[in-house]
Tab-separated table of C-alpha atoms in Angstrom:
chain	number	residue	atom	x	y	z
A	7	MET	CA	-21.674	-76.520	166.172
A	8	PRO	CA	-22.949	-75.859	162.609
A	9	SER	CA	-26.554	-76.810	161.919
A	10	LYS	CA	-29.308	-76.402	159.326
A	11	GLY	CA	-32.862	-75.732	160.434
A	12	ILE	CA	-35.977	-77.204	158.850
A	13	GLU	CA	-39.392	-75.670	159.515
A	14	CYS	CA	-42.091	-78.341	159.463
A	15	TYR	CA	-45.760	-77.538	158.750
A	16	SER	CA	-48.419	-80.204	159.325
A	17	TYR	CA	-52.136	-80.725	158.759
A	18	ILE	CA	-54.012	-83.978	159.429
A	19	ALA	CA	-57.677	-84.642	158.638
A	20	VAL	CA	-57.748	-88.457	158.950
A	21	PRO	CA	-58.341	-90.013	162.400
A	22	GLY	CA	-55.581	-92.302	163.609
A	23	CYS	CA	-52.877	-90.711	161.474
A	24	GLN	CA	-49.688	-89.084	162.673
A	25	ILE	CA	-46.678	-87.354	161.100
A	26	GLU	CA	-43.214	-87.923	162.558
A	27	TYR	CA	-40.342	-85.595	161.594
A	28	SER	CA	-36.858	-86.931	162.397
A	29	VAL	CA	-33.340	-85.525	162.448
A	30	PRO	CA	-30.243	-86.982	164.121
A	31	GLY	CA	-30.895	-87.074	167.839
A	32	SER	CA	-34.518	-85.906	167.925
A	33	LYS	CA	-37.984	-86.178	166.430
A	34	VAL	CA	-41.314	-84.335	166.480
A	35	VAL	CA	-44.653	-86.136	166.289
A	36	ARG	CA	-47.951	-84.522	165.265
A	37	ASP	CA	-51.312	-86.309	165.489
A	38	GLN	CA	-53.836	-83.543	166.227
A	39	LEU	CA	-56.782	-83.361	163.833
A	40	ARG	CA	-57.308	-80.207	161.769
A	41	LEU	CA	-54.575	-78.264	163.515
A	42	PHE	CA	-52.159	-76.112	161.509
A	43	SER	CA	-48.934	-76.910	163.324
A	44	HIS	CA	-45.461	-75.448	162.855
A	45	ASP	CA	-42.261	-76.939	164.305
A	46	LEU	CA	-38.535	-76.327	163.922
A	47	VAL	CA	-35.979	-79.141	163.856
A	48	GLU	CA	-32.223	-78.945	163.291
A	49	VAL	CA	-29.714	-81.138	161.497
A	50	ASP	CA	-26.986	-80.409	164.051
A	51	LYS	CA	-23.344	-81.475	163.764
A	52	ASP	CA	-23.374	-82.056	167.504
A	53	LYS	CA	-25.737	-85.008	166.917
A	54	ILE	CA	-23.817	-86.461	163.967
A	55	HIS	CA	-21.131	-89.062	164.735
A	56	GLY	CA	-17.726	-88.761	163.070
A	57	LEU	CA	-15.284	-85.904	163.351
A	58	PHE	CA	-15.444	-84.986	159.678
A	59	ASP	CA	-19.001	-86.125	158.971
A	60	PHE	CA	-21.486	-83.270	158.631
A	61	ALA	CA	-24.284	-85.135	156.806
A	62	GLY	CA	-27.516	-85.875	158.661
A	63	THR	CA	-30.858	-87.216	157.454
A	64	PHE	CA	-34.100	-85.294	157.762
A	65	SER	CA	-37.192	-87.406	157.169
A	66	PHE	CA	-40.912	-87.516	157.684
A	67	LYS	CA	-43.041	-90.595	158.198
A	68	VAL	CA	-46.834	-90.812	158.026
A	69	THR	CA	-48.605	-93.673	159.777
A	70	GLN	CA	-52.208	-94.709	160.349
A	71	SER	CA	-52.883	-96.814	163.423
A	72	GLY	CA	-49.194	-97.663	163.489
A	73	THR	CA	-48.959	-98.733	159.827
A	74	GLN	CA	-46.597	-96.673	157.664
A	75	ILE	CA	-48.216	-95.163	154.577
A	76	ALA	CA	-45.552	-92.649	153.526
A	77	TYR	CA	-41.857	-92.006	154.129
A	78	GLU	CA	-39.549	-89.447	152.489
A	79	SER	CA	-36.049	-88.330	153.412
A	80	ILE	CA	-33.185	-86.059	152.416
A	81	VAL	CA	-29.551	-85.924	153.559
A	82	ILE	CA	-28.513	-82.388	154.548
A	83	ASN	CA	-24.982	-81.142	155.162
A	84	ALA	CA	-25.060	-79.314	158.498
A	85	LEU	CA	-22.011	-77.230	157.553
A	86	THR	CA	-23.002	-76.039	154.065
A	87	GLY	CA	-26.764	-76.612	154.182
A	88	ASN	CA	-26.523	-78.425	150.827
A	89	LEU	CA	-28.671	-81.422	149.942
A	90	GLU	CA	-26.669	-84.573	149.303
A	91	ALA	CA	-29.083	-87.397	148.520
A	92	GLY	CA	-32.653	-88.460	149.109
A	93	THR	CA	-36.184	-88.559	147.767
A	94	MET	CA	-36.955	-84.844	148.189
A	95	LYS	CA	-34.019	-83.370	146.288
A	96	THR	CA	-36.065	-82.126	143.325
A	97	MET	CA	-39.533	-80.619	143.123
A	98	GLU	CA	-40.577	-83.070	140.410
A	99	ASN	CA	-40.075	-85.950	142.863
A	100	GLN	CA	-42.409	-84.453	145.456
A	101	THR	CA	-45.707	-85.823	144.162
A	102	SER	CA	-48.621	-86.789	146.376
A	103	ILE	CA	-48.916	-90.326	147.732
A	104	ALA	CA	-52.309	-92.056	147.633
A	105	VAL	CA	-52.760	-95.123	149.845
A	106	GLY	CA	-55.999	-96.789	150.923
A	107	GLY	CA	-58.316	-93.804	150.734
A	108	ILE	CA	-55.718	-91.363	152.107
A	109	ILE	CA	-53.618	-88.833	150.192
A	110	VAL	CA	-50.363	-87.431	151.586
A	111	SER	CA	-49.245	-84.180	149.945
A	112	TYR	CA	-45.889	-82.673	150.744
A	113	GLY	CA	-43.216	-80.271	149.581
A	114	PHE	CA	-39.636	-79.434	150.499
A	115	TYR	CA	-37.785	-76.165	149.830
A	116	ASP	CA	-33.987	-76.169	149.903
A	117	ALA	CA	-33.179	-72.804	151.488
A	118	GLY	CA	-30.021	-70.817	150.992
A	119	LEU	CA	-28.601	-68.194	153.325
A	120	GLY	CA	-31.735	-66.067	153.544
A	121	VAL	CA	-30.797	-63.592	150.803
A	122	ALA	CA	-33.395	-61.175	149.371
A	123	GLY	CA	-35.883	-61.902	152.148
A	124	LEU	CA	-36.067	-65.639	151.452
A	125	PRO	CA	-36.012	-67.987	154.455
A	126	SER	CA	-32.654	-69.320	155.652
A	127	THR	CA	-34.284	-72.453	157.027
A	128	ASP	CA	-35.469	-75.285	154.792
A	129	GLN	CA	-39.245	-75.553	154.511
A	130	CYS	CA	-41.242	-78.801	154.614
A	131	TYR	CA	-45.014	-79.216	154.649
A	132	VAL	CA	-47.081	-82.407	154.928
A	133	THR	CA	-50.870	-82.750	154.707
A	134	VAL	CA	-52.769	-85.981	155.353
A	135	THR	CA	-56.362	-85.968	154.128
A	136	PRO	CA	-58.999	-88.347	152.735
A	137	ASN	CA	-59.184	-89.088	149.041
A	138	TYR	CA	-61.790	-86.488	148.131
A	139	SER	CA	-62.751	-87.837	144.691
A	140	THR	CA	-66.399	-87.967	145.802
A	141	TRP	CA	-66.654	-85.119	148.286
A	142	MET	CA	-69.613	-83.427	146.553
A	143	SER	CA	-71.538	-86.686	146.615
A	144	ASP	CA	-70.703	-87.031	150.296
A	145	VAL	CA	-71.710	-83.535	151.434
A	146	ALA	CA	-74.737	-83.325	149.092
A	147	PRO	CA	-75.982	-86.827	148.191
A	148	THR	CA	-78.366	-86.998	145.252
A	149	GLY	CA	-81.900	-86.392	146.428
A	150	SER	CA	-80.853	-84.976	149.796
A	151	LEU	CA	-81.888	-81.662	151.325
A	152	GLN	CA	-78.341	-80.383	150.764
A	153	ALA	CA	-78.438	-81.279	147.063
A	154	SER	CA	-81.688	-79.337	146.666
A	155	LYS	CA	-79.851	-76.143	147.558
A	156	PRO	CA	-78.126	-73.804	145.068
A	157	PHE	CA	-74.777	-74.955	143.744
A	158	SER	CA	-73.571	-71.455	144.583
A	159	LYS	CA	-73.707	-72.293	148.297
A	160	LEU	CA	-70.596	-74.440	147.861
A	161	CYS	CA	-67.006	-73.455	148.538
A	162	LEU	CA	-64.798	-74.883	145.801
A	163	PRO	CA	-61.136	-75.817	146.326
A	164	ALA	CA	-59.077	-74.538	143.389
A	165	ALA	CA	-55.627	-75.189	141.923
A	166	HIS	CA	-53.925	-71.999	140.721
A	167	ASP	CA	-52.563	-72.197	137.158
A	168	ILE	CA	-53.483	-75.863	136.811
A	169	GLY	CA	-51.790	-76.056	133.402
A	170	MET	CA	-48.321	-75.406	134.827
A	171	ASN	CA	-47.781	-78.739	136.556
A	172	SER	CA	-44.954	-79.939	134.324
A	173	MET	CA	-41.959	-78.679	132.336
A	174	HIS	CA	-42.617	-81.196	129.546
A	175	ASN	CA	-43.945	-78.761	126.930
A	176	ALA	CA	-41.912	-75.805	128.171
A	177	ASP	CA	-38.689	-77.813	127.814
A	178	ALA	CA	-39.522	-78.466	124.174
A	179	VAL	CA	-39.572	-74.766	123.268
A	180	ILE	CA	-37.583	-72.791	125.831
A	181	TYR	CA	-34.204	-73.155	124.089
A	182	SER	CA	-35.506	-71.062	121.187
A	183	SER	CA	-33.566	-67.782	120.942
A	184	ALA	CA	-36.733	-66.037	119.714
A	185	LEU	CA	-38.703	-67.119	122.786
A	186	ILE	CA	-35.885	-66.157	125.156
A	187	GLU	CA	-35.670	-62.702	123.562
A	188	PHE	CA	-39.434	-62.309	123.871
A	189	MET	CA	-39.480	-63.348	127.530
A	190	THR	CA	-36.652	-60.914	128.246
A	191	LYS	CA	-38.771	-58.110	126.783
A	192	VAL	CA	-42.049	-58.899	128.520
A	193	SER	CA	-40.881	-60.250	131.899
A	194	PRO	CA	-38.896	-57.924	134.192
A	195	VAL	CA	-37.938	-60.884	136.340
A	196	PHE	CA	-36.706	-62.941	133.383
A	197	ALA	CA	-34.814	-59.868	132.170
A	198	LYS	CA	-33.249	-59.404	135.613
A	199	VAL	CA	-31.821	-62.910	135.595
A	200	ALA	CA	-30.886	-62.820	131.901
A	201	GLY	CA	-28.998	-59.567	132.430
A	202	MET	CA	-26.619	-61.321	134.815
A	203	MET	CA	-25.098	-63.589	132.154
A	204	THR	CA	-24.319	-64.074	128.466
A	205	HIS	CA	-26.971	-65.081	125.946
A	206	GLU	CA	-25.534	-68.586	125.690
A	207	ALA	CA	-25.586	-68.941	129.466
A	208	VAL	CA	-29.200	-67.779	129.521
A	209	LYS	CA	-30.112	-70.486	127.004
A	210	LEU	CA	-28.538	-73.082	129.261
A	211	ILE	CA	-30.252	-71.888	132.429
A	212	ALA	CA	-33.574	-70.883	130.821
A	213	PRO	CA	-35.425	-74.021	132.008
A	214	ASN	CA	-34.423	-73.237	135.585
A	215	ILE	CA	-35.708	-69.667	135.241
A	216	ILE	CA	-39.017	-70.901	133.833
A	217	ARG	CA	-39.308	-73.594	136.505
A	218	GLY	CA	-38.980	-70.926	139.171
A	219	LEU	CA	-41.347	-68.485	137.456
A	220	ALA	CA	-44.077	-70.684	136.039
A	221	ILE	CA	-44.406	-74.121	137.665
A	222	THR	CA	-47.188	-73.810	140.231
A	223	GLN	CA	-48.330	-77.433	140.615
A	224	LYS	CA	-46.508	-80.743	141.121
A	225	ASP	CA	-49.230	-83.370	140.737
A	226	THR	CA	-51.139	-84.686	137.754
A	227	LEU	CA	-54.622	-83.315	137.098
A	228	SER	CA	-56.095	-86.675	138.108
A	229	THR	CA	-54.392	-86.495	141.505
A	230	ILE	CA	-55.394	-82.858	142.023
A	231	LEU	CA	-59.026	-83.784	141.340
A	232	SER	CA	-58.730	-86.675	143.803
A	233	LEU	CA	-57.339	-84.247	146.381
A	234	GLY	CA	-60.603	-82.312	145.978
A	235	ALA	CA	-60.058	-79.451	143.515
A	236	ARG	CA	-63.245	-78.521	141.639
A	237	TYR	CA	-62.488	-75.078	140.175
A	238	PHE	CA	-59.837	-74.282	137.578
A	239	GLU	CA	-58.765	-71.311	135.519
A	240	PHE	CA	-57.351	-72.181	132.109
A	241	ARG	CA	-55.647	-69.811	129.660
A	242	PRO	CA	-55.744	-71.604	126.280
A	243	ALA	CA	-53.639	-70.210	123.443
A	244	TYR	CA	-51.407	-71.348	120.604
A	245	LEU	CA	-47.607	-71.297	120.652
A	246	TYR	CA	-45.660	-68.043	120.360
A	247	ASN	CA	-45.937	-67.004	116.704
A	248	ALA	CA	-42.174	-66.916	116.094
A	249	ILE	CA	-41.789	-70.612	116.918
A	250	ARG	CA	-45.242	-71.994	116.066
A	251	PRO	CA	-44.377	-72.694	112.371
A	252	ASP	CA	-41.451	-74.876	113.499
A	253	HIS	CA	-43.849	-77.307	115.248
A	254	PRO	CA	-41.580	-78.067	118.222
A	255	ILE	CA	-44.675	-79.652	119.763
A	256	PRO	CA	-48.115	-80.318	118.187
A	257	ASP	CA	-49.945	-77.232	116.917
A	258	THR	CA	-52.768	-77.126	119.418
A	259	LEU	CA	-53.997	-75.073	122.356
A	260	TYR	CA	-51.878	-75.041	125.510
A	261	PHE	CA	-52.198	-73.440	128.907
A	262	SER	CA	-50.197	-70.246	128.469
A	263	HIS	CA	-48.127	-68.702	131.237
A	264	SER	CA	-47.168	-65.588	129.307
A	265	ALA	CA	-45.606	-67.271	126.235
A	266	ILE	CA	-44.638	-70.471	128.069
A	267	PRO	CA	-46.781	-73.500	127.121
A	268	GLY	CA	-48.053	-75.859	129.780
A	269	MET	CA	-50.712	-78.559	129.674
A	270	ALA	CA	-52.500	-79.113	126.360
A	271	TYR	CA	-56.126	-77.943	126.533
A	272	GLU	CA	-57.450	-81.133	124.954
A	273	HIS	CA	-55.655	-83.215	127.600
A	274	PHE	CA	-57.092	-81.041	130.380
A	275	LEU	CA	-60.620	-81.508	129.048
A	276	ALA	CA	-60.180	-85.238	128.424
A	277	ASP	CA	-58.844	-85.914	131.930
A	278	THR	CA	-61.598	-83.808	133.507
A	279	VAL	CA	-64.312	-85.622	131.567
A	280	ALA	CA	-62.802	-88.994	132.504
A	281	PHE	CA	-62.835	-88.002	136.192
A	282	LEU	CA	-66.475	-86.873	136.024
A	283	LEU	CA	-67.494	-90.148	134.383
A	284	ARG	CA	-65.784	-92.098	137.187
A	285	ASN	CA	-67.463	-89.922	139.819
A	286	PRO	CA	-71.051	-89.210	138.712
A	287	GLY	CA	-71.951	-86.933	141.643
A	288	GLU	CA	-69.105	-84.439	141.109
A	289	ILE	CA	-69.231	-81.081	139.311
A	290	VAL	CA	-66.217	-79.183	137.963
A	291	VAL	CA	-66.106	-75.472	137.129
A	292	VAL	CA	-63.673	-74.114	134.526
A	293	GLN	CA	-63.153	-70.427	133.817
A	294	LEU	CA	-61.332	-69.577	130.579
A	295	ARG	CA	-59.192	-66.449	130.789
A	296	TRP	CA	-56.568	-64.695	128.710
A	297	ASP	CA	-55.151	-62.089	131.081
A	298	GLY	CA	-51.382	-62.207	130.828
A	299	VAL	CA	-51.438	-64.123	127.536
A	300	PRO	CA	-49.614	-61.993	124.941
A	301	PRO	CA	-51.216	-61.327	121.535
A	302	GLU	CA	-48.162	-62.991	119.975
A	303	CYS	CA	-49.713	-66.271	121.184
A	304	ALA	CA	-52.828	-66.586	119.021
A	305	HIS	CA	-56.006	-66.796	121.061
A	306	PRO	CA	-58.603	-69.413	120.092
A	307	THR	CA	-61.745	-68.538	118.213
A	308	ASP	CA	-65.172	-69.453	119.580
A	309	GLN	CA	-65.226	-72.194	116.950
A	310	ASP	CA	-61.899	-73.546	118.238
A	311	LEU	CA	-63.193	-73.658	121.804
A	312	SER	CA	-66.443	-75.361	120.802
A	313	GLY	CA	-64.555	-77.952	118.799
A	314	PHE	CA	-62.273	-78.907	121.687
A	315	LEU	CA	-65.158	-79.032	124.165
A	316	ASN	CA	-67.412	-81.101	121.903
A	317	SER	CA	-64.601	-83.559	121.227
A	318	ALA	CA	-64.023	-84.034	124.949
A	319	LEU	CA	-67.730	-84.439	125.738
A	320	ALA	CA	-68.155	-86.972	122.933
A	321	ALA	CA	-66.255	-89.476	125.080
A	322	SER	CA	-69.155	-89.397	127.565
A	323	HIS	CA	-71.657	-90.640	124.929
A	324	GLY	CA	-74.277	-88.200	126.187
A	325	ALA	CA	-73.668	-88.704	129.906
A	326	LEU	CA	-72.229	-85.196	130.247
A	327	ALA	CA	-73.253	-81.779	128.957
A	328	ALA	CA	-71.568	-78.415	129.346
A	329	GLY	CA	-73.066	-75.933	131.789
A	330	ALA	CA	-72.658	-72.161	131.629
A	331	LEU	CA	-72.116	-69.352	134.130
A	332	ASN	CA	-75.843	-68.767	134.484
A	333	ASP	CA	-76.383	-72.436	135.305
A	334	MET	CA	-73.748	-72.190	138.019
A	335	VAL	CA	-75.397	-69.241	139.752
A	336	THR	CA	-79.076	-70.242	139.325
A	337	LEU	CA	-79.394	-74.042	139.476
A	338	THR	CA	-79.315	-76.374	142.448
A	339	ILE	CA	-76.765	-79.153	142.837
A	340	ASP	CA	-79.341	-81.792	141.893
A	341	GLN	CA	-80.588	-79.767	138.922
A	342	LEU	CA	-77.071	-79.622	137.504
A	343	ARG	CA	-76.754	-83.379	137.977
A	344	ASP	CA	-80.175	-84.085	136.460
A	345	GLN	CA	-79.378	-81.928	133.422
A	346	ARG	CA	-75.959	-83.626	133.102
A	347	LYS	CA	-74.287	-80.190	133.388
A	348	ARG	CA	-71.410	-81.394	135.522
A	349	LEU	CA	-68.731	-79.584	133.506
A	350	ILE	CA	-69.469	-75.880	133.883
A	351	ILE	CA	-67.305	-73.843	131.548
A	352	PHE	CA	-67.374	-70.155	130.731
A	353	ALA	CA	-65.067	-67.426	129.443
A	354	ASP	CA	-64.157	-64.638	131.850
A	355	ALA	CA	-66.533	-63.450	134.560
A	356	ASP	CA	-66.931	-60.360	136.687
A	357	SER	CA	-65.989	-62.179	139.871
A	358	TYR	CA	-64.444	-60.680	142.991
A	359	SER	CA	-60.854	-61.744	143.599
A	360	THR	CA	-58.634	-60.936	146.555
A	361	TYR	CA	-55.594	-61.057	144.269
A	362	THR	CA	-53.614	-57.872	143.713
A	363	ASP	CA	-50.178	-57.509	142.123
A	364	ASP	CA	-48.762	-55.898	145.241
A	365	GLY	CA	-50.672	-57.908	147.821
A	366	ASN	CA	-49.734	-61.332	146.486
A	367	ALA	CA	-46.109	-60.405	145.704
A	368	THR	CA	-45.018	-61.408	149.184
A	369	LEU	CA	-42.572	-63.709	150.947
A	370	THR	CA	-44.491	-63.722	154.236
A	371	GLY	CA	-48.198	-63.809	153.342
A	372	ASP	CA	-49.035	-60.781	155.510
A	373	SER	CA	-50.194	-58.656	152.571
A	374	ILE	CA	-52.468	-61.499	151.392
A	375	ILE	CA	-54.121	-61.492	154.801
A	376	ALA	CA	-54.512	-57.711	154.494
A	377	GLU	CA	-56.500	-58.232	151.279
A	378	PHE	CA	-58.632	-60.878	153.001
A	379	GLU	CA	-59.303	-58.435	155.815
A	380	LYS	CA	-60.543	-55.819	153.342
A	381	LEU	CA	-63.205	-58.257	152.222
A	382	ARG	CA	-64.156	-59.105	155.798
A	383	HIS	CA	-64.601	-55.451	156.715
A	384	ASN	CA	-66.271	-54.538	153.422
A	385	PRO	CA	-68.289	-57.564	152.238
A	386	HIS	CA	-70.146	-55.294	149.801
A	387	PHE	CA	-67.056	-55.513	147.561
A	388	ALA	CA	-68.328	-58.912	146.423
A	389	ALA	CA	-72.021	-57.978	146.285
A	390	GLY	CA	-73.613	-58.880	142.975
A	391	LYS	CA	-70.600	-60.860	141.759
A	392	PRO	CA	-71.133	-64.458	140.581
A	393	PHE	CA	-68.441	-65.719	142.952
A	394	THR	CA	-65.578	-64.704	145.221
A	395	ASN	CA	-62.057	-66.042	144.764
A	396	LEU	CA	-59.859	-66.134	147.876
A	397	GLN	CA	-56.351	-66.471	146.422
A	398	CYS	CA	-53.944	-67.940	148.971
A	399	GLN	CA	-50.856	-68.294	146.771
A	400	ALA	CA	-47.973	-65.813	146.867
A	401	THR	CA	-46.562	-64.541	143.587
A	402	ALA	CA	-43.047	-64.045	144.893
A	403	THR	CA	-41.999	-64.521	141.275
A	404	ARG	CA	-42.759	-60.809	140.882
A	405	LEU	CA	-39.792	-60.028	143.154
A	406	PRO	CA	-36.754	-59.913	140.829
A	407	GLU	CA	-34.045	-60.037	143.511
A	408	ALA	CA	-35.572	-63.080	145.198
A	409	VAL	CA	-36.062	-64.933	141.913
A	410	ALA	CA	-32.569	-64.097	140.710
A	411	TYR	CA	-31.032	-65.487	143.883
A	412	SER	CA	-33.259	-68.556	143.841
A	413	VAL	CA	-32.397	-69.391	140.239
A	414	VAL	CA	-28.726	-68.469	140.114
A	415	ALA	CA	-27.361	-69.062	143.610
A	416	ALA	CA	-29.686	-71.540	145.298
A	417	ASN	CA	-30.704	-75.063	144.311
A	418	VAL	CA	-32.293	-74.595	140.884
A	419	ASP	CA	-34.533	-77.602	141.454
A	420	SER	CA	-36.190	-75.881	144.420
A	421	SER	CA	-38.807	-73.327	143.403
A	422	ILE	CA	-39.122	-69.981	145.154
A	423	LEU	CA	-42.867	-70.695	145.227
A	424	LEU	CA	-42.149	-73.681	147.475
A	425	ALA	CA	-40.456	-71.289	149.886
A	426	THR	CA	-43.605	-69.216	150.300
A	427	LYS	CA	-46.163	-72.034	150.059
A	428	PRO	CA	-46.145	-73.307	153.681
A	429	ILE	CA	-45.376	-69.878	155.171
A	430	CYS	CA	-48.448	-68.367	153.523
A	431	ASP	CA	-50.702	-71.392	154.034
A	432	ALA	CA	-50.002	-71.277	157.765
A	433	LYS	CA	-51.662	-67.835	157.767
A	434	THR	CA	-54.244	-67.883	154.963
A	435	LEU	CA	-55.933	-71.227	155.641
A	436	PRO	CA	-56.423	-70.642	159.407
A	437	TRP	CA	-57.768	-67.185	158.528
A	438	ILE	CA	-60.392	-68.780	156.273
A	439	VAL	CA	-61.340	-71.251	159.019
A	440	ASP	CA	-61.621	-68.489	161.611
A	441	ASN	CA	-63.645	-66.166	159.374
A	442	ALA	CA	-65.884	-68.614	157.542
A	443	GLU	CA	-68.976	-67.566	159.464
A	444	SER	CA	-68.438	-63.825	159.088
A	445	LEU	CA	-67.822	-64.193	155.336
A	446	ARG	CA	-70.643	-66.596	154.653
A	447	GLN	CA	-73.008	-65.371	151.963
A	448	ASP	CA	-76.278	-67.215	151.444
A	449	ASP	CA	-76.095	-67.592	147.668
A	450	GLU	CA	-72.614	-66.636	146.546
A	451	LEU	CA	-70.131	-69.241	145.403
A	452	VAL	CA	-66.706	-69.062	147.058
A	453	VAL	CA	-63.434	-70.356	145.632
A	454	VAL	CA	-60.282	-71.052	147.690
A	455	MET	CA	-57.271	-71.102	145.355
A	456	ASN	CA	-53.701	-72.218	145.999
A	457	ASP	CA	-50.379	-73.192	144.433
A	458	PHE	CA	-49.104	-76.770	144.774
A	459	PHE	CA	-52.631	-77.896	145.578
A	460	ASP	CA	-52.755	-79.875	148.821
A	461	GLY	CA	-55.140	-81.632	151.142
A	462	ALA	CA	-55.352	-78.838	153.712
A	463	THR	CA	-56.638	-76.349	151.122
A	464	ALA	CA	-59.240	-78.878	150.018
A	465	ASP	CA	-60.280	-79.851	153.535
A	466	VAL	CA	-60.820	-76.246	154.610
A	467	ALA	CA	-63.022	-75.514	151.589
A	468	ILE	CA	-64.982	-78.758	151.854
A	469	HIS	CA	-65.689	-78.144	155.528
A	470	TRP	CA	-66.904	-74.643	154.631
A	471	SER	CA	-69.214	-76.209	152.019
A	472	GLN	CA	-70.705	-78.451	154.690
A	473	VAL	CA	-71.358	-75.446	156.937
A	474	ARG	CA	-72.945	-73.431	154.142
A	475	LEU	CA	-75.208	-76.324	153.164
A	476	GLY	CA	-76.352	-76.699	156.755
């Protein structure tokens, strides 16, 4: 009988919680704490009643002590594998659910036939973790022995490309012929897809190409901070010069993914400041970078950056001050709090990153683990660096054949990055747990970065912080 498989990845860090995955005729229940589990279920015609009915519902339910706190479902055709209806049909619908001090993060990838190395089974991940809005206050309370230790002993959860969590600004500019021509020139992957169709067809499908290439987060910044993220990289720049005079959106700084605008810089700063004011024990680190931002997108001057930062800090009425890289690597947690330097922001830094173009361009995550292993066997690579960045996310968007298939032939609402997210996390996050002791450096900050930021990534890093603080 025809069937469609769904691979289910689970992580629970809240006692009393369980995740139940259901398909016609069977279910899988997970309730183990801090276990990275992986199960396969099938929407099988053999379990679907009706001679000509091939549609079956896949769902997951999260409960705590028997009380339901989350439920999502999707109807899948066992014959074609197509999605028919449900709450997980588009990536934009798959936002985290916060209930009573718990956050459920999840994602669903609608798989095709397994072309270009992509999985042929649908992918679903669910993490259940505490609301970590105050995790720094919890692991290092003000005045405690832990808070008297260097801030650099922490391990910070990080959201990769935080500014690309929405298509709102990209949608406003992507239909420009000038921008499409520019992206075709600078992006081999965009060019690969564009070369398969007419210019007019490219204009119509351009948002789907950009969604697959650039969108790396699904939640709002406020939710991502509540999940536990405390380190961000931001690439602020102005709009592509050929469209900037047309003012398709306000003339301000945006997160730039190549020439594609994401979150406005002023909104990022304002939301971060608002979070820090609500949570007075927390500290956020922001690194400004411009790698990958083309010169055709004007970079900000130092005066521009100071103006945006001062405007954001003004909302704190003196309760917050900006810290610098030197503060991050020399001051204790309590010293940063006492000096009000709870927003640490600096431009560039000679940090050690496990990211490589070849290593992270993967559909399986094995080459990412290989880069992690290099650091484990040669810890001197990171010696003398202000921090180490363990990058868990796969950049499968560098694989033209896979992107082309994902955009043109598969469900355009399902990002290729969602295909690799749970596959890679099931290898990278357990690796970090297993090697935390061997990689522990006494006074070197560590960052754990990921796409579609989730509770498991945060929980692993926060636990590592607790170990490092003793």
